[in-house]
PDB file of C-alpha atoms and ligand atoms in Angstrom:
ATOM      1  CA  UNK A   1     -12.466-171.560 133.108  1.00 53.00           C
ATOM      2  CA  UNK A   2     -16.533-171.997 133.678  1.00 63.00           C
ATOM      3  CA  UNK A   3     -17.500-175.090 135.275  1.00 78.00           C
ATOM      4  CA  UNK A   4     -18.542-177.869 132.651  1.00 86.00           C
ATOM      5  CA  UNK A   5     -21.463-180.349 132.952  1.00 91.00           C
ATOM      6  CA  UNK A   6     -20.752-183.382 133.577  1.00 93.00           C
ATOM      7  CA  UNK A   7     -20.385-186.078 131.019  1.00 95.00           C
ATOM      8  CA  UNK A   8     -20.881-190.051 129.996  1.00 95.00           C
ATOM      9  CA  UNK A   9     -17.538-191.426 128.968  1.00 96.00           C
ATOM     10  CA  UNK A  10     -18.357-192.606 124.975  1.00 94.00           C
ATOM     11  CA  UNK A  11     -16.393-196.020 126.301  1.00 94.00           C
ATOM     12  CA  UNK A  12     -16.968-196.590 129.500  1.00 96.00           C
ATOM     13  CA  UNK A  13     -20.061-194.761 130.442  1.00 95.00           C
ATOM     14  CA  UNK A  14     -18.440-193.408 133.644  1.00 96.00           C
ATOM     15  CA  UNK A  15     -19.193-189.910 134.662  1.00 96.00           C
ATOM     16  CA  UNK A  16     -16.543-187.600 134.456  1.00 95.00           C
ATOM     17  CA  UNK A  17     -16.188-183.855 134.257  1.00 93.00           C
ATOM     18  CA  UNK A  18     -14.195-182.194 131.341  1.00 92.00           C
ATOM     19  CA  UNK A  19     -11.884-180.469 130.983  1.00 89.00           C
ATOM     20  CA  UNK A  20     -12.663-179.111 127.589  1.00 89.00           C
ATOM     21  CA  UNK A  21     -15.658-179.105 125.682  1.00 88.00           C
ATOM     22  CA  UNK A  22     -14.882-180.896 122.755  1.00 89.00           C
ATOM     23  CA  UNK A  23     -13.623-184.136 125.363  1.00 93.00           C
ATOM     24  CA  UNK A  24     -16.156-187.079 125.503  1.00 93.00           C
ATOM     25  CA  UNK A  25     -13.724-189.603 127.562  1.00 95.00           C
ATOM     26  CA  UNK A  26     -12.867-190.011 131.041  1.00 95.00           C
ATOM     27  CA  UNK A  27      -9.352-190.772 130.211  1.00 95.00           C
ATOM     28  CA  UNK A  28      -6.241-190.656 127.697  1.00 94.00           C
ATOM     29  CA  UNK A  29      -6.811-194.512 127.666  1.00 96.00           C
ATOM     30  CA  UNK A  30     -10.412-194.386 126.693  1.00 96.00           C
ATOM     31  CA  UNK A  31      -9.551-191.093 124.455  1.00 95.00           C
ATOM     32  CA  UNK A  32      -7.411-193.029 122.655  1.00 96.00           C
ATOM     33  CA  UNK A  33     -10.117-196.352 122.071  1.00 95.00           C
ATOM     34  CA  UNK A  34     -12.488-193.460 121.317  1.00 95.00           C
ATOM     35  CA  UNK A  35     -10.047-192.240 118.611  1.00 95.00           C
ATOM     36  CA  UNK A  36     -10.108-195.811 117.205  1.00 95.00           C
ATOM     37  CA  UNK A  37     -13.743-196.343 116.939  1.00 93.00           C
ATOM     38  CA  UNK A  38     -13.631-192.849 115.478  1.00 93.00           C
ATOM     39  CA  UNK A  39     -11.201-193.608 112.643  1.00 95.00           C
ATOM     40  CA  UNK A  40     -13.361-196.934 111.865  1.00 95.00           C
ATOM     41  CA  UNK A  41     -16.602-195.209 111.404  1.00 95.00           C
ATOM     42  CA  UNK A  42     -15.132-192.551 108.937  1.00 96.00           C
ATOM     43  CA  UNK A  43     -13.746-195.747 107.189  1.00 96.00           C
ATOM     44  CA  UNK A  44     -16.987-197.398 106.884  1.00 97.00           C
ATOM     45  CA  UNK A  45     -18.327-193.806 105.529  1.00 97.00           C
ATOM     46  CA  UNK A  46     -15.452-193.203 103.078  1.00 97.00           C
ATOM     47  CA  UNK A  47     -16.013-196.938 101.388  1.00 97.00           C
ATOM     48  CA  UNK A  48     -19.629-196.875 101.788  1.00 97.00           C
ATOM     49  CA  UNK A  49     -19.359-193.525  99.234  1.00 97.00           C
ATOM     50  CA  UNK A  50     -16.489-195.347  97.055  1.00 97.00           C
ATOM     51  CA  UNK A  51     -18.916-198.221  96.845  1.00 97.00           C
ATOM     52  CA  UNK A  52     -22.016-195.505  95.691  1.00 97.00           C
ATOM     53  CA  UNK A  53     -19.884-193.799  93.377  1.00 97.00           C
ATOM     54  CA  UNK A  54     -18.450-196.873  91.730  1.00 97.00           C
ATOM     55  CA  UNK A  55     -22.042-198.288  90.893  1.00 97.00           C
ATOM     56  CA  UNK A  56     -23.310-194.733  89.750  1.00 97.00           C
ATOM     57  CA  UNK A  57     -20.242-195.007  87.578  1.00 97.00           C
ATOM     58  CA  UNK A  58     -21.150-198.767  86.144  1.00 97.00           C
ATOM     59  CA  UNK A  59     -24.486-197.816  85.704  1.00 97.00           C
ATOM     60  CA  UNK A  60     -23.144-194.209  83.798  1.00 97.00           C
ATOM     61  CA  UNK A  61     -21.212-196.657  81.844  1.00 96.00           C
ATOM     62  CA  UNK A  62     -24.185-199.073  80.694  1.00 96.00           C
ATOM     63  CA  UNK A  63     -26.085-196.262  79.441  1.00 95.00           C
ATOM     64  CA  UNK A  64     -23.408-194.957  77.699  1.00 95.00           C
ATOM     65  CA  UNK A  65     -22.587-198.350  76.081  1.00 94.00           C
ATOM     66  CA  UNK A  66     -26.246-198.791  75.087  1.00 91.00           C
ATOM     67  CA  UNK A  67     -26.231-195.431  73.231  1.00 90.00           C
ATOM     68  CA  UNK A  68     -23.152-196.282  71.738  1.00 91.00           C
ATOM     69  CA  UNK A  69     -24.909-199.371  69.950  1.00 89.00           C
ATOM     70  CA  UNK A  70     -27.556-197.497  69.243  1.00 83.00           C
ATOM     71  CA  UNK A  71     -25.889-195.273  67.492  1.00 83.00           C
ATOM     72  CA  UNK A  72     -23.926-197.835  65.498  1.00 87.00           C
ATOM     73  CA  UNK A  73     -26.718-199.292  64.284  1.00 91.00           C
ATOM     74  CA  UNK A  74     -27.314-198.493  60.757  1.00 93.00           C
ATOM     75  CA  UNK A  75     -30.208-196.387  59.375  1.00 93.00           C
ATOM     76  CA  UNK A  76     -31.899-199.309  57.773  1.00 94.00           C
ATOM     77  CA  UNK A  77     -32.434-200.682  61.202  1.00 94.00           C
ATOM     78  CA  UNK A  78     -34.500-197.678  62.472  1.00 95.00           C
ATOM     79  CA  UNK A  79     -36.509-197.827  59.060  1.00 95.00           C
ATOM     80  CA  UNK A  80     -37.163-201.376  59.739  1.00 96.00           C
ATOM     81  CA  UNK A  81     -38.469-200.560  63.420  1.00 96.00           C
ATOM     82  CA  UNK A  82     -40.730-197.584  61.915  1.00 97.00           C
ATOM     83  CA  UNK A  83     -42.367-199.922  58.960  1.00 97.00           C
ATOM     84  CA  UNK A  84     -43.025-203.016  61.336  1.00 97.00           C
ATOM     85  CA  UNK A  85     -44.572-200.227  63.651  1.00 98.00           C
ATOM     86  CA  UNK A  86     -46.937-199.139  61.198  1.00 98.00           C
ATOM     87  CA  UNK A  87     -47.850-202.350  60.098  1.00 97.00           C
ATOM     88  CA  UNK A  88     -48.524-203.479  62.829  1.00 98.00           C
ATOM     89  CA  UNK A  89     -50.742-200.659  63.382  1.00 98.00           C
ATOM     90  CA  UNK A  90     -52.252-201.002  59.988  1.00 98.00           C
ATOM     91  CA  UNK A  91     -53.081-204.691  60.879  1.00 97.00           C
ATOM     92  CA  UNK A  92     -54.766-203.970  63.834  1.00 97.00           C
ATOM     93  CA  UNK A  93     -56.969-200.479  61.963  1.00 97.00           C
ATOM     94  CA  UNK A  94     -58.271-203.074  59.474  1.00 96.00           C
ATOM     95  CA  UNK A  95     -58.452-206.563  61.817  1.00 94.00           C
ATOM     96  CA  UNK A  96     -62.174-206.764  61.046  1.00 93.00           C
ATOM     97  CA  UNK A  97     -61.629-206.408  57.722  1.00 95.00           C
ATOM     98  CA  UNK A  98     -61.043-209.192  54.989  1.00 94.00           C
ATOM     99  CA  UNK A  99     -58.033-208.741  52.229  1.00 95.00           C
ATOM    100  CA  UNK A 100     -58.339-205.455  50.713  1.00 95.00           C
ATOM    101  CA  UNK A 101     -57.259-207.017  47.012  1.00 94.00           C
ATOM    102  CA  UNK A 102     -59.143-210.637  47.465  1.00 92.00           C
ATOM    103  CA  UNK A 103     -61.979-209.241  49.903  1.00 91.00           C
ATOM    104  CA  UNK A 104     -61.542-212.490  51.670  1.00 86.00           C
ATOM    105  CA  UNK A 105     -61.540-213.634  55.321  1.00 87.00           C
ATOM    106  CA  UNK A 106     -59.306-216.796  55.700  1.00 82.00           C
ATOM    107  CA  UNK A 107     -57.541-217.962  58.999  1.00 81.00           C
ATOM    108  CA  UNK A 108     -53.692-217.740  57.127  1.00 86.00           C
ATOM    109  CA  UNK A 109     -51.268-215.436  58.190  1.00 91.00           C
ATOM    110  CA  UNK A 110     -52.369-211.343  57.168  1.00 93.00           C
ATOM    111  CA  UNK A 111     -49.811-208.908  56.043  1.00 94.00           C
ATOM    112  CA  UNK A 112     -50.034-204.577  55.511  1.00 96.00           C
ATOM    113  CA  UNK A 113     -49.777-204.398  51.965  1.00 95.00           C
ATOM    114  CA  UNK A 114     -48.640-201.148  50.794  1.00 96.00           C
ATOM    115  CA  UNK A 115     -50.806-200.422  47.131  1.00 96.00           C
ATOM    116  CA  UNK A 116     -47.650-197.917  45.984  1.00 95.00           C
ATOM    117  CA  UNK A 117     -44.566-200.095  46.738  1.00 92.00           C
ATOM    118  CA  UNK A 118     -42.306-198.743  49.486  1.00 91.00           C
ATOM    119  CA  UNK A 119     -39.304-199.581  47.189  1.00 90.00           C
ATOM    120  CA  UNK A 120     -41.069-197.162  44.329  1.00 91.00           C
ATOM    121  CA  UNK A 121     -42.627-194.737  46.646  1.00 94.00           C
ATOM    122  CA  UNK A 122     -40.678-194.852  49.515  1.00 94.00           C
ATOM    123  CA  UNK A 123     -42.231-191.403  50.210  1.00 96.00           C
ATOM    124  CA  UNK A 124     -46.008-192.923  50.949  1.00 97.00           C
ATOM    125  CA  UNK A 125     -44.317-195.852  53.523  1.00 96.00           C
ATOM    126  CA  UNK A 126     -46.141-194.597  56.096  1.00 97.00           C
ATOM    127  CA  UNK A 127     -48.910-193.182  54.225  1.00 98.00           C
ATOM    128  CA  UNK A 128     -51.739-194.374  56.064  1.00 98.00           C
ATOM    129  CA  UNK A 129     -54.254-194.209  52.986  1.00 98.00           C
ATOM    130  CA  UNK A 130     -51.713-196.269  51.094  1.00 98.00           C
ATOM    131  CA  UNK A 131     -51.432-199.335  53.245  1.00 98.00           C
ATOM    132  CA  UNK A 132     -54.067-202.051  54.094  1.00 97.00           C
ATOM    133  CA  UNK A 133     -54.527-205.275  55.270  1.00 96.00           C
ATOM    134  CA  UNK A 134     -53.753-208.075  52.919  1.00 95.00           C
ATOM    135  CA  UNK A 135     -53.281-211.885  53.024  1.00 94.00           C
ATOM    136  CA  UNK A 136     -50.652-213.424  52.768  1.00 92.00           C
ATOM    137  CA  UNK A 137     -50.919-215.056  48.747  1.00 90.00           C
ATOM    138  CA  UNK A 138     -52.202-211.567  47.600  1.00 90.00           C
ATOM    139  CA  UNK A 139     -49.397-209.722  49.064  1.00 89.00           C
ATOM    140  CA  UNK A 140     -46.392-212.374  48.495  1.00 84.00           C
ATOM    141  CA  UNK A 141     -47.847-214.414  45.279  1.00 79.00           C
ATOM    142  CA  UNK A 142     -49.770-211.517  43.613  1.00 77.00           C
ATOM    143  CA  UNK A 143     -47.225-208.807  44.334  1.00 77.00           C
ATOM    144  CA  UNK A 144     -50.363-207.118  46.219  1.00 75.00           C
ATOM    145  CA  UNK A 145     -52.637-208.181  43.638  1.00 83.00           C
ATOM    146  CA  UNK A 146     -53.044-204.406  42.680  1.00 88.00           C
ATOM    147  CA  UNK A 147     -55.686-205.219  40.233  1.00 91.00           C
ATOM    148  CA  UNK A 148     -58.002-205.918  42.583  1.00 93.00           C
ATOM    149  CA  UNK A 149     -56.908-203.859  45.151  1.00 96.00           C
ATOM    150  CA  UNK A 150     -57.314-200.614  43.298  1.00 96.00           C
ATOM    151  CA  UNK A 151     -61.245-200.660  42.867  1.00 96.00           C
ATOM    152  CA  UNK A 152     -61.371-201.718  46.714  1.00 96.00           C
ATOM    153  CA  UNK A 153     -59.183-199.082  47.967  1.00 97.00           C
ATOM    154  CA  UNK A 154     -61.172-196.495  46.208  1.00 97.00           C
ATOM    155  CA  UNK A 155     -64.309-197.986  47.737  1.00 97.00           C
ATOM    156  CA  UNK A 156     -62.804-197.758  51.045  1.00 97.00           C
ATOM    157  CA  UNK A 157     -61.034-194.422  50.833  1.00 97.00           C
ATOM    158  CA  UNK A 158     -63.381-193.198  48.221  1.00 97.00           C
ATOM    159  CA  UNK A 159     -62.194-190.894  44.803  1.00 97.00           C
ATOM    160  CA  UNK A 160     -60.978-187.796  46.471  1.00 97.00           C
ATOM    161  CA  UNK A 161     -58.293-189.672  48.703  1.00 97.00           C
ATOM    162  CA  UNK A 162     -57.123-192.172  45.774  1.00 97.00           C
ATOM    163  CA  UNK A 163     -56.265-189.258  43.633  1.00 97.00           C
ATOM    164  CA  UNK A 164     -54.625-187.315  46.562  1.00 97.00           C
ATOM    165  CA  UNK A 165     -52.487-190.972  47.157  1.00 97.00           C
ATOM    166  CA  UNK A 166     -51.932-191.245  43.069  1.00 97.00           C
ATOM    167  CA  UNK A 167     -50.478-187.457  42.967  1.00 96.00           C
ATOM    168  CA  UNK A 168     -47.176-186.540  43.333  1.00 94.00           C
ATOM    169  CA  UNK A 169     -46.033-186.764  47.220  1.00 95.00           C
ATOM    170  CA  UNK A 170     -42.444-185.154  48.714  1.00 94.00           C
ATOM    171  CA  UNK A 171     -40.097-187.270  50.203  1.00 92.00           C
ATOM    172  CA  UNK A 172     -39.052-186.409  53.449  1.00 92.00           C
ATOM    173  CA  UNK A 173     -35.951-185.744  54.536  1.00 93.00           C
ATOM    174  CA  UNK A 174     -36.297-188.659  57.279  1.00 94.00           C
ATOM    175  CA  UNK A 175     -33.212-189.253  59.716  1.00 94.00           C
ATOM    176  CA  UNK A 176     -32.930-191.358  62.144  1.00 93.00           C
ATOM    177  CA  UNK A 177     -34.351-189.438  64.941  1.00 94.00           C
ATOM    178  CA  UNK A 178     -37.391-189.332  62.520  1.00 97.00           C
ATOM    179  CA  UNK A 179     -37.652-192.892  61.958  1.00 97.00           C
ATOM    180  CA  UNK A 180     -37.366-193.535  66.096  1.00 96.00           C
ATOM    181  CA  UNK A 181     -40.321-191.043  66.405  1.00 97.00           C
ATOM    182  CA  UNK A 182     -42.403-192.380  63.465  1.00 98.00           C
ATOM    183  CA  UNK A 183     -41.911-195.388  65.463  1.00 98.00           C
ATOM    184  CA  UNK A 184     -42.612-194.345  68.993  1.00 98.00           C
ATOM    185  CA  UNK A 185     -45.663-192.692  67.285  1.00 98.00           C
ATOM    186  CA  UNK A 186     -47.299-195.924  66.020  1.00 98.00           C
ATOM    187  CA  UNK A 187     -46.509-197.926  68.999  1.00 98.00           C
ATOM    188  CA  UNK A 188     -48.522-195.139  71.061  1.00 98.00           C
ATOM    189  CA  UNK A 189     -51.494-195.430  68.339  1.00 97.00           C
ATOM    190  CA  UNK A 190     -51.591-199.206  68.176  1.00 97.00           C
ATOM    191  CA  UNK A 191     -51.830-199.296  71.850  1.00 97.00           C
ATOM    192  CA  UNK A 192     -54.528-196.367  72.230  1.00 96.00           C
ATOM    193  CA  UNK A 193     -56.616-198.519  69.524  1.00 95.00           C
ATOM    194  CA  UNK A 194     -56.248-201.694  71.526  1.00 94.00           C
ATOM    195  CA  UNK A 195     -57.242-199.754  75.020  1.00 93.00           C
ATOM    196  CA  UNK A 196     -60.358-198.493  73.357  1.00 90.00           C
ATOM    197  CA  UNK A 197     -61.184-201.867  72.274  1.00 84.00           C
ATOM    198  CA  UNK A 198     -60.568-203.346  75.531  1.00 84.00           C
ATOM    199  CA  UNK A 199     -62.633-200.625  77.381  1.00 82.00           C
TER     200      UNK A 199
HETATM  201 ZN1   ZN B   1     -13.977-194.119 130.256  1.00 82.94          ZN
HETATM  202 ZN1   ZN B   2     -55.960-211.561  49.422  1.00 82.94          ZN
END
């Protein structure tokens, strides 16, 4: 057997020379602590990894469960999300603008009134031609006050859109993944328009 170097004991820090390679203690007694503090440290390592896959598993879980209410949801609920979207985009397109059926500028509450009703023309909800900014009595008390809202919107979109709006128009087949990217869509729009007026 070749001569080892000599070694540190791991508990007592005595020199010692081995007999074997793999031997880090200067004697059964301190083997056998050695063995101990061994056997502790693997414990700490084998909860410490229980511990990370538990909250990997808790946090699998939450995202699961968040899905799973998603996808409960009804579709009327992602329609909802995509209109208020666009209005809200529509409100902020036309913000300079007064009432597109009253033409005026008052400091009440302003709405995005569609001219073809979403319940008639559910097709044209998110028709960007069809849907302006409107106060509140025109759009609530007037039903949209369409008579006066026609010869404005053709002002403002002039003949050749009106018609195109007026014409026949396909309804899409929307699901919900449509309605949550119609949605994610206006969001990014709205906020583009308010960075460029903030720049
Ligand atoms: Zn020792
Ligand atoms: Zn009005």
């Amino acid at each position: 057997m070749a001569n080892l170097p000599r070694r540190k004991c791991k508990v007592c820090s005595a020199w010692f020379i081995p007999a074997y390679a793999n031997i880090r203690w200067c004697s059964p007694e301190h083997g056998a602590i050695y063995a101990l503090e061994l056997r502790a440290k693997e414990k700490v390592k084998a909860e410490a990894k229980r511990i990370k896959a538990q909250h990997e598993a808790e946090r699998e879980n939450r995202q699961l469960m968040a899905e799973k209410r998603q996808q409960v949801k009804p579709l009327s609920y992602f329609i909802k999300q995509a209109q208020q979207a666009f209005n809200e985009f529509i409100r902020y397109r036309d913000r300079h603008l007064p009432c597109i059926s009253c033409g005026r500028h008052h400091e009440g509450q302003y709405h995005a009134g569609h001219f073809r009703t979403t319940g008639a023309n559910p097709e044209l909800r998110f028709n960007e031609d069809n849907c302006h900014r409107q106060c509140a009595p025109c759009n609530n008390h007037l039903s949209g006050n369409l008579i006066n809202y026609r010869p404005a919107l053709i002002q403002k979109i002039g003949q050749a859109r009106f018609d195109a709006l007026m014409g026949p128009h396909e309804l899409p087949k929307w699901r919900r993944e449509d309605y949550i990217r119609i949605r994610d869509e206006y969001r990014a729009k709205l906020k583009a328009m308010k960075q460029e007026e903030a720049a």
